XYZ file of C-alpha atoms in Angstrom:
566
model
C -13.367 -22.553 -14.988
C -10.418 -23.330 -12.705
C -6.734 -22.898 -13.342
C -4.500 -25.907 -13.881
C -3.211 -26.823 -10.390
C -0.179 -28.574 -11.798
C 1.403 -25.404 -13.147
C 4.274 -25.552 -15.686
C 5.994 -28.817 -16.448
C 9.069 -29.904 -14.498
C 11.358 -29.527 -17.497
C 10.186 -25.985 -18.130
C 10.531 -25.125 -14.463
C 14.067 -26.478 -14.255
C 15.041 -24.469 -17.340
C 13.530 -21.383 -15.785
C 15.326 -22.040 -12.511
C 18.657 -22.483 -14.225
C 18.262 -19.032 -15.783
C 17.161 -17.566 -12.464
C 20.206 -18.975 -10.639
C 22.547 -17.605 -13.288
C 20.927 -14.194 -13.196
C 20.448 -13.749 -9.462
C 23.345 -15.617 -7.837
C 25.788 -12.679 -8.171
C 23.196 -10.364 -6.641
C 22.519 -12.775 -3.784
C 26.200 -13.204 -3.005
C 26.639 -9.433 -3.030
C 23.672 -8.765 -0.766
C 23.944 -11.611 1.738
C 26.472 -13.663 3.697
C 27.814 -16.626 1.701
C 26.154 -19.235 3.918
C 22.784 -17.545 3.553
C 23.218 -17.162 -0.208
C 23.926 -20.877 -0.500
C 20.805 -21.719 1.513
C 18.742 -19.471 -0.749
C 20.090 -21.128 -3.879
C 19.236 -24.527 -2.420
C 15.737 -23.182 -1.873
C 15.569 -22.189 -5.534
C 16.441 -25.733 -6.531
C 13.758 -26.987 -4.167
C 11.215 -24.926 -6.054
C 11.444 -27.440 -8.871
C 9.173 -29.536 -6.655
C 6.752 -26.624 -6.921
C 5.201 -27.160 -3.457
C 3.348 -24.377 -1.670
C 4.669 -23.571 1.807
C 1.087 -23.043 3.022
C -0.928 -26.276 3.064
C -4.565 -27.268 3.260
C -5.876 -26.980 6.812
C -3.356 -24.328 7.911
C -4.165 -21.249 9.948
C -1.722 -18.503 8.981
C -1.122 -15.629 11.395
C 0.473 -12.308 10.391
C 2.253 -10.690 13.348
C 3.826 -7.247 13.396
C 3.318 -3.558 14.078
C 1.033 -0.947 12.456
C 2.249 -1.939 8.977
C 0.786 -5.396 9.558
C -2.210 -4.058 11.499
C -3.264 -2.098 8.378
C -4.322 -5.524 6.988
C -3.376 -4.607 3.434
C -0.465 -6.882 2.568
C -2.130 -9.692 4.528
C -5.373 -9.360 2.578
C -3.542 -9.367 -0.758
C -1.515 -12.422 0.290
C -4.782 -14.162 1.132
C -6.408 -13.123 -2.177
C -3.488 -14.542 -4.170
C -3.451 -17.784 -2.188
C -7.206 -18.274 -2.709
C -6.747 -17.515 -6.390
C -4.155 -20.289 -6.630
C -6.051 -22.715 -4.352
C -9.779 -21.907 -4.343
C -10.766 -25.166 -2.655
C -8.204 -25.035 0.153
C -9.433 -24.755 3.750
C -6.968 -22.173 5.035
C -7.636 -19.436 7.587
C -5.688 -16.161 7.720
C -5.611 -14.053 10.904
C -4.077 -10.629 11.525
C -2.250 -10.070 14.805
C -0.717 -6.684 14.034
C -0.503 -4.104 16.835
C 0.212 -0.411 16.239
C 3.341 0.859 17.997
C 4.549 -2.629 18.867
C 8.223 -3.204 19.643
C 9.895 -6.579 19.732
C 11.086 -5.821 23.243
C 8.238 -6.777 25.569
C 6.322 -8.780 22.958
C 4.515 -11.688 24.579
C 3.901 -14.967 22.797
C 0.196 -14.687 23.559
C 0.017 -11.569 21.366
C 1.404 -13.553 18.455
C -0.816 -16.632 18.593
C -4.324 -15.197 18.807
C -6.502 -17.334 16.548
C -4.128 -20.269 17.156
C -2.105 -20.047 13.905
C 0.000 -23.059 13.027
C 2.044 -20.913 10.619
C 3.243 -17.607 12.101
C 4.862 -14.817 10.062
C 6.754 -12.096 11.916
C 7.667 -8.658 10.524
C 8.758 -6.341 13.301
C 11.454 -3.779 14.016
C 10.165 -0.409 12.819
C 9.199 0.832 16.289
C 12.371 -0.630 17.778
C 14.136 1.850 15.472
C 11.965 4.991 15.490
C 10.435 4.889 18.985
C 13.171 3.358 21.137
C 15.958 4.992 23.145
C 18.445 4.739 20.272
C 19.025 7.905 18.202
C 21.381 8.684 15.363
C 24.934 9.073 16.592
C 24.723 6.373 19.247
C 26.347 2.952 18.707
C 23.931 0.351 17.371
C 25.584 -2.822 18.651
C 23.707 -3.061 21.949
C 20.370 -2.264 20.277
C 20.950 -4.889 17.585
C 22.009 -7.507 20.142
C 18.878 -6.806 22.203
C 16.753 -7.188 19.056
C 18.388 -10.531 18.280
C 17.958 -11.808 21.824
C 14.257 -10.926 21.823
C 13.706 -12.411 18.365
C 15.428 -15.665 19.296
C 13.339 -15.922 22.449
C 10.092 -15.377 20.537
C 10.974 -17.790 17.719
C 12.005 -20.540 20.133
C 8.859 -20.148 22.228
C 6.702 -20.432 19.099
C 8.634 -23.462 17.824
C 8.292 -25.120 21.225
C 4.525 -24.837 20.793
C 4.789 -26.728 17.499
C 4.220 -23.688 15.273
C 6.008 -23.040 11.992
C 7.674 -19.614 11.981
C 8.494 -17.473 8.935
C 10.486 -14.259 9.403
C 10.066 -11.216 7.149
C 12.953 -8.738 7.166
C 11.427 -5.379 8.249
C 10.933 -2.555 5.755
C 13.187 0.482 6.020
C 12.247 4.078 6.697
C 12.429 6.610 3.858
C 14.841 9.136 5.324
C 14.122 11.455 2.383
C 10.498 11.994 3.421
C 9.899 15.724 3.620
C 7.146 16.300 6.177
C 7.234 13.332 8.531
C 6.922 13.782 12.290
C 8.582 10.414 12.920
C 12.159 10.342 14.191
C 13.701 8.568 11.219
C 17.168 10.100 10.917
C 19.757 7.335 10.716
C 17.212 4.560 11.214
C 17.907 2.954 7.846
C 21.251 1.682 9.125
C 19.626 0.209 12.234
C 16.788 -1.450 10.313
C 19.251 -2.980 7.859
C 21.043 -4.490 10.841
C 17.697 -5.847 12.087
C 17.201 -7.423 8.668
C 20.554 -9.197 8.930
C 19.535 -10.426 12.380
C 16.393 -11.954 10.881
C 18.549 -13.792 8.354
C 20.919 -15.011 11.084
C 18.100 -16.225 13.318
C 16.430 -17.975 10.380
C 19.642 -19.844 9.650
C 20.280 -20.727 13.303
C 16.714 -21.941 13.835
C 16.282 -23.568 10.374
C 13.233 -21.485 9.488
C 12.420 -19.468 6.339
C 13.223 -15.766 6.028
C 11.493 -13.754 3.296
C 13.709 -10.863 2.047
C 10.951 -8.245 2.231
C 13.387 -5.446 3.045
C 15.815 -5.845 0.137
C 13.066 -6.498 -2.424
C 11.092 -3.501 -1.173
C 14.165 -1.292 -1.637
C 14.899 -2.787 -5.062
C 11.344 -1.993 -6.087
C 11.577 1.578 -4.728
C 14.851 2.054 -6.626
C 13.195 0.878 -9.847
C 10.505 3.574 -9.610
C 10.838 7.158 -10.827
C 12.093 9.604 -8.228
C 8.651 11.124 -7.696
C 7.099 7.796 -6.626
C 6.953 7.212 -2.877
C 6.272 3.822 -1.316
C 6.307 5.379 2.205
C 4.739 8.832 1.895
C 5.103 9.581 5.622
C 8.576 8.030 5.784
C 7.390 4.924 7.672
C 4.096 3.410 6.507
C 3.763 1.926 3.021
C 0.980 3.120 0.742
C -1.036 0.487 -1.127
C 1.668 0.008 -3.750
C 4.226 -0.651 -1.006
C 1.943 -3.159 0.719
C 1.409 -4.957 -2.576
C 5.172 -5.237 -3.010
C 5.421 -6.841 0.451
C 2.666 -9.259 -0.583
C 4.505 -10.059 -3.826
C 7.604 -11.078 -1.835
C 5.435 -13.360 0.299
C 3.476 -15.084 -2.458
C 6.685 -15.517 -4.479
C 8.932 -16.951 -1.797
C 6.264 -19.131 -0.165
C 5.478 -20.675 -3.554
C 1.741 -20.003 -3.572
C 1.482 -21.057 -7.204
C 2.686 -24.554 -6.287
C 0.416 -27.497 -5.410
C -0.732 -28.200 -1.864
C 0.604 -31.749 -2.000
C 4.171 -32.596 -1.063
C 6.764 -30.827 1.038
C 6.527 -27.210 2.157
C 8.934 -25.325 -0.095
C 10.447 -21.837 -0.040
C 12.144 -20.151 -2.949
C 14.818 -17.497 -3.271
C 13.623 -16.481 -6.726
C 10.965 -17.519 -9.189
C 10.893 -16.935 -12.914
C 8.381 -14.213 -13.731
C 7.303 -13.608 -17.299
C 8.189 -10.524 -19.339
C 4.470 -9.891 -19.732
C 2.903 -6.609 -18.624
C -0.805 -6.164 -17.944
C -2.428 -2.746 -17.567
C -5.961 -1.341 -17.921
C -6.447 0.659 -21.105
C -8.479 3.185 -19.100
C -8.246 4.023 -15.399
C -11.762 5.527 -15.245
C -14.843 3.672 -16.543
C -18.565 4.471 -16.571
C -20.359 3.180 -13.485
C -22.531 0.848 -15.556
C -19.518 -0.967 -17.063
C -19.396 -4.737 -16.638
C -16.070 -5.279 -18.396
C -12.501 -3.991 -18.152
C -10.156 -3.882 -21.129
C -6.464 -4.548 -20.518
C -3.402 -4.103 -22.683
C -0.996 -7.067 -22.655
C 2.540 -6.508 -23.899
C 5.501 -8.872 -24.075
C 8.793 -9.068 -25.977
C 8.288 -12.833 -26.299
C 5.114 -13.632 -28.294
C 3.623 -17.078 -27.983
C 0.857 -19.129 -26.408
C -0.217 -18.253 -22.883
C -2.778 -19.290 -20.340
C -4.606 -16.572 -18.415
C -6.579 -17.239 -15.226
C -8.454 -14.653 -13.164
C -10.451 -14.652 -9.953
C -12.448 -12.171 -7.874
C -14.131 -13.566 -4.791
C -16.224 -16.524 -5.934
C -15.993 -15.595 -9.620
C -13.300 -17.273 -11.725
C -12.350 -17.790 -15.336
C -9.562 -19.096 -17.553
C -8.716 -18.879 -21.226
C -5.935 -19.589 -23.699
C -4.268 -16.693 -25.503
C -1.889 -16.431 -28.435
C 0.131 -13.341 -27.596
C 1.535 -11.308 -30.496
C 3.490 -8.767 -28.436
C 0.797 -6.094 -28.226
C -2.690 -7.390 -27.469
C -5.873 -6.470 -25.647
C -7.889 -8.717 -23.370
C -11.302 -7.969 -21.919
C -12.314 -9.129 -18.462
C -16.079 -9.445 -18.215
C -17.262 -9.701 -14.634
C -20.692 -10.679 -13.337
C -22.538 -7.498 -12.421
C -22.745 -8.459 -8.753
C -18.972 -9.016 -8.680
C -18.356 -5.291 -9.211
C -18.574 -2.734 -6.370
C -22.199 -1.669 -6.108
C -21.921 1.534 -4.045
C -19.547 4.488 -3.841
C -16.648 3.768 -1.506
C -16.734 0.013 -2.192
C -13.972 -1.927 -3.917
C -13.149 -5.388 -5.232
C -9.846 -7.097 -6.014
C -9.169 -9.192 -9.116
C -6.165 -11.528 -9.224
C -4.881 -12.479 -12.671
C -2.033 -14.788 -13.562
C -0.534 -15.318 -16.985
C 1.556 -18.416 -17.648
C 3.799 -18.515 -20.693
C 6.962 -20.388 -21.609
C 7.140 -22.182 -18.255
C 7.022 -19.017 -16.176
C 4.211 -17.172 -14.460
C 3.309 -13.596 -13.568
C 0.641 -12.564 -11.046
C -1.198 -9.233 -11.209
C -3.533 -7.628 -8.681
C -6.213 -5.237 -9.962
C -8.383 -3.053 -7.744
C -11.746 -1.771 -8.942
C -13.198 1.114 -6.923
C -16.607 2.714 -7.219
C -15.904 6.419 -6.871
C -18.231 9.287 -6.123
C -18.165 11.896 -8.924
C -18.666 15.605 -8.277
C -19.392 17.606 -11.405
C -18.234 21.198 -11.482
C -18.379 23.938 -14.067
C -15.877 26.296 -15.654
C -12.986 24.991 -13.598
C -14.693 25.022 -10.188
C -16.503 22.427 -8.081
C -18.153 22.546 -4.647
C -19.592 20.157 -2.086
C -20.471 19.674 1.582
C -19.581 17.443 4.527
C -22.476 16.421 6.788
C -22.891 14.922 10.239
C -24.760 11.743 11.197
C -28.060 13.658 11.020
C -27.225 14.670 7.422
C -26.826 18.286 8.505
C -24.064 20.170 6.620
C -21.191 21.111 8.907
C -18.722 22.256 6.248
C -18.591 23.314 2.614
C -15.602 23.079 0.295
C -14.471 24.435 -3.064
C -11.861 23.550 -5.669
C -11.017 26.114 -8.335
C -8.558 25.869 -11.188
C -6.992 29.231 -11.940
C -4.762 28.865 -14.979
C -1.849 26.744 -13.799
C -2.814 27.096 -10.136
C -5.276 25.244 -7.900
C -7.239 26.679 -4.978
C -8.893 24.721 -2.166
C -11.129 26.305 0.477
C -13.216 24.875 3.324
C -15.693 26.749 5.497
C -16.605 25.031 8.787
C -19.586 25.811 11.008
C -18.538 25.692 14.649
C -19.399 28.046 17.473
C -16.065 27.610 19.233
C -12.695 26.462 17.949
C -11.203 23.982 20.422
C -7.446 23.645 20.441
C -5.813 20.502 21.735
C -2.647 20.308 23.763
C 0.660 20.473 21.935
C 1.123 17.248 19.968
C 3.746 15.807 17.660
C 0.945 14.410 15.499
C -0.430 16.744 12.823
C -4.040 15.923 13.730
C -3.549 17.012 17.347
C -6.395 16.723 19.865
C -8.642 19.611 18.836
C -10.504 20.790 15.735
C -8.826 19.868 12.464
C -9.260 19.231 8.750
C -7.339 16.781 6.597
C -7.280 16.964 2.803
C -6.076 14.234 0.453
C -5.408 15.513 -3.069
C -4.530 13.704 -6.306
C -3.705 16.067 -9.178
C -1.948 13.570 -11.436
C -2.527 13.582 -15.166
C -4.574 11.164 -17.226
C -3.903 7.475 -16.661
C -1.922 8.164 -13.470
C -4.911 9.671 -11.632
C -6.125 7.292 -8.923
C -3.079 5.019 -9.111
C -1.836 2.912 -6.206
C 0.985 5.181 -5.073
C 1.792 8.656 -3.836
C 3.395 9.876 -7.052
C 4.296 13.469 -7.754
C 1.082 15.423 -7.365
C -0.439 13.310 -4.573
C -0.609 14.903 -1.130
C -2.086 14.769 2.342
C -2.187 17.967 4.395
C -3.683 19.041 7.730
C -5.187 22.213 9.134
C -5.279 22.710 12.930
C -6.903 26.129 13.417
C -5.843 28.219 16.411
C -7.388 31.245 18.129
C -6.021 34.597 19.306
C -4.857 35.385 16.722
C -6.459 33.009 14.251
C -4.051 30.884 12.234
C -4.956 27.987 9.892
C -2.356 25.690 11.486
C -1.260 24.246 8.147
C 0.863 21.064 8.236
C 1.959 19.009 5.182
C 1.984 15.288 5.977
C 2.617 13.260 2.814
C 3.760 13.997 -0.706
C 6.758 15.728 -2.243
C 7.522 19.449 -2.602
C 4.331 20.717 -0.944
C 6.325 23.331 0.990
C 7.586 24.755 -2.320
C 4.152 25.442 -3.810
C 1.779 26.041 -0.893
C 0.305 29.243 0.434
C -2.076 28.490 3.303
C -4.500 31.057 4.646
C -7.625 31.355 6.764
C -9.856 33.504 8.910
C -12.427 33.373 11.675
C -16.014 33.655 10.442
C -19.181 34.650 12.325
C -20.228 31.006 12.717
C -16.925 29.129 12.504
C -13.755 29.379 10.455
C -12.399 29.242 6.923
C -9.128 27.737 5.685
C -7.634 27.782 2.221
C -4.695 26.495 0.207
C -3.221 27.942 -2.976
C -0.929 25.627 -4.935
C 1.261 27.655 -7.263
C 4.871 27.920 -8.338
C 7.749 25.521 -8.950
C 7.929 22.141 -7.244
C 11.654 22.090 -8.018
C 14.161 24.035 -10.066
C 12.683 22.928 -13.386
C 9.097 21.810 -12.929
C 6.168 24.090 -12.261
C 2.972 22.937 -10.598
C 0.642 23.082 -13.570
C -3.103 22.413 -13.627
C -3.548 23.466 -17.231
C -4.759 20.504 -19.241
C -6.111 18.804 -16.118
C -9.904 18.593 -16.082
C -10.087 16.010 -13.294
C -8.665 15.774 -9.790
C -9.428 13.374 -6.945
C -9.661 14.114 -3.240
C -10.898 13.020 0.146
C -11.728 15.259 3.068
C -12.353 14.816 6.782
C -13.558 17.490 9.194
C -12.660 16.687 12.801
C -14.834 18.481 15.333
C -13.825 18.503 18.992
C -16.293 18.713 21.882
C -13.294 18.916 24.235
C -9.563 18.269 23.801
C -9.184 14.612 22.874
C -12.944 14.065 22.473
C -13.706 14.424 18.793
C -15.955 13.355 15.949
C -14.592 12.576 12.488
C -16.924 13.644 9.686
C -15.944 12.411 6.238
C -16.838 13.553 2.751
C -17.437 9.871 1.991
C -17.308 6.456 3.657
C -14.892 3.943 2.145
C -14.123 0.269 2.700
C -10.386 0.772 2.347
C -8.152 3.205 4.197
C -8.147 6.477 2.309
C -4.610 7.333 3.464
C -3.311 4.186 1.723
C -5.461 4.071 -1.419
C -5.667 7.172 -3.659
C -7.971 5.051 -5.838
C -10.592 5.428 -3.095
C -10.873 9.174 -3.455
C -13.745 11.237 -4.840
C -13.409 12.184 -8.506
C -13.943 15.857 -9.362
C -14.854 16.821 -12.922
C -13.932 20.508 -13.098
C -15.623 20.864 -16.496
C -18.939 19.200 -15.631
C -18.945 17.248 -18.898
C -19.221 13.809 -17.317
C -22.524 12.095 -16.554
C -23.647 10.144 -13.509
C -22.762 10.512 -9.836
C -20.249 7.653 -9.709
C -17.612 5.935 -11.833
C -15.311 2.925 -11.645
C -11.609 3.466 -11.027
C -9.142 0.731 -12.030
C -5.492 0.220 -11.038
C -3.186 -2.783 -11.439
C -0.058 -3.941 -9.604
C 2.645 -4.214 -10.865
C 1.830 -1.027 -12.768
C 3.566 0.726 -15.620
C 6.024 2.646 -13.441
C 8.316 -0.331 -12.889
C 8.664 -4.095 -13.474
């Protein structure tokens, strides 16, 4: 069954918009110049026409740096659009380039795939990799950014393309272990965001407030939740927030007919949707969700996943459950695979969209608090073994690598270097938080870069909070290679102790990087995944330290927005 393309009635929408204007106008006037705030409010009023900015027949191109190149927010934007308009003939192309700066950007880089609608989110590398450093004046750097942005926008408009600017995300200057030069960059990136707003006004094009909404979302999360675990790149939860800004402000829920509309703010419902269990048996063909709302009443729920769709009417009481039953072939069929389900719930003239990921996870069963495994090469020959052991409140990780000679790379600012290395992703969150979208509390990525003469493990934390407070890294040379280990023990801060007691499950991913020569290396992974493991903790292998589970795989489920924030 298909969702109603007409959406809520005009009267309901106008009532919703009136409330939105009253609630958000003070915030808009505080955050933005008056002229821009007025233009945004006019856009809100335009939303009463409920027209999608993206139309049938469009090719939409996402242009930006490595944040765009990751293809995460772009893929979620596409999934939501296809959920709202399953019959539309729209093509989405990704033109992200890692390390890209606005200075030197050529129009040809932006228009690969010939997009008629071009979105631009750029500025991060102009802040962290350019000549500017904290302490220097920013005026010249900001003026150069504006000049380059104006040039690019005008060249694209002259080609007949529609341009949409996204204000660039900020750095997280509180990141603990980053190797990026981020000190003071928040001020510069905020100035870049204001430039985007100015250029949008001058050129009469839309500007999506990605930056401010990203920061508002980060501020709404608990202090342990990181949207940018390395200080620069968003994790999956951060990408989904970027996507939410896009689908909201470009009115994806609106019909394809009529004018292209943009919106400063839409009316979301007070409804929350969350899976009742984050881990399901591999043979499951249904997912149970809890639906809560302070405003009971009738609602319409529509879901989609690829070619599968459904819709039903609900009478919400405030605390309800709803079961999504998917065709068996719509679920991930092999470990490392994943599917996305988009759900929208319409109630009282307003609408809320949720994105649920379902991962098929490898399960390793241990015994008595310990679990072991191996990493193999392309010939299925073991090249490394690993161990996890719970010791009271502490956790031990060890890896033993077979390698005749340890090859060190040249000095590098990157933690992975150019020689032999190991990277470990670890999720030690409790219960329903395990496998969630973000890097929250007990979620880490660390590196080992072993060195000879004398042997050292070359330990380097990369992502996650308070690792330096609880880690003891160690290692040794072995007759046929080397061994590295990590003991996690002690207090993560003045009040909270790292505590594995009561935790029977952890999740992890592991890569062993073997160098034949400096810079010439082979990455050997504990598993192969469809989605980037450094962005999606839900991808990671599940370890049952008790051995009580059955089967060699399970389904992991996570939903955005999740229970940590609105």
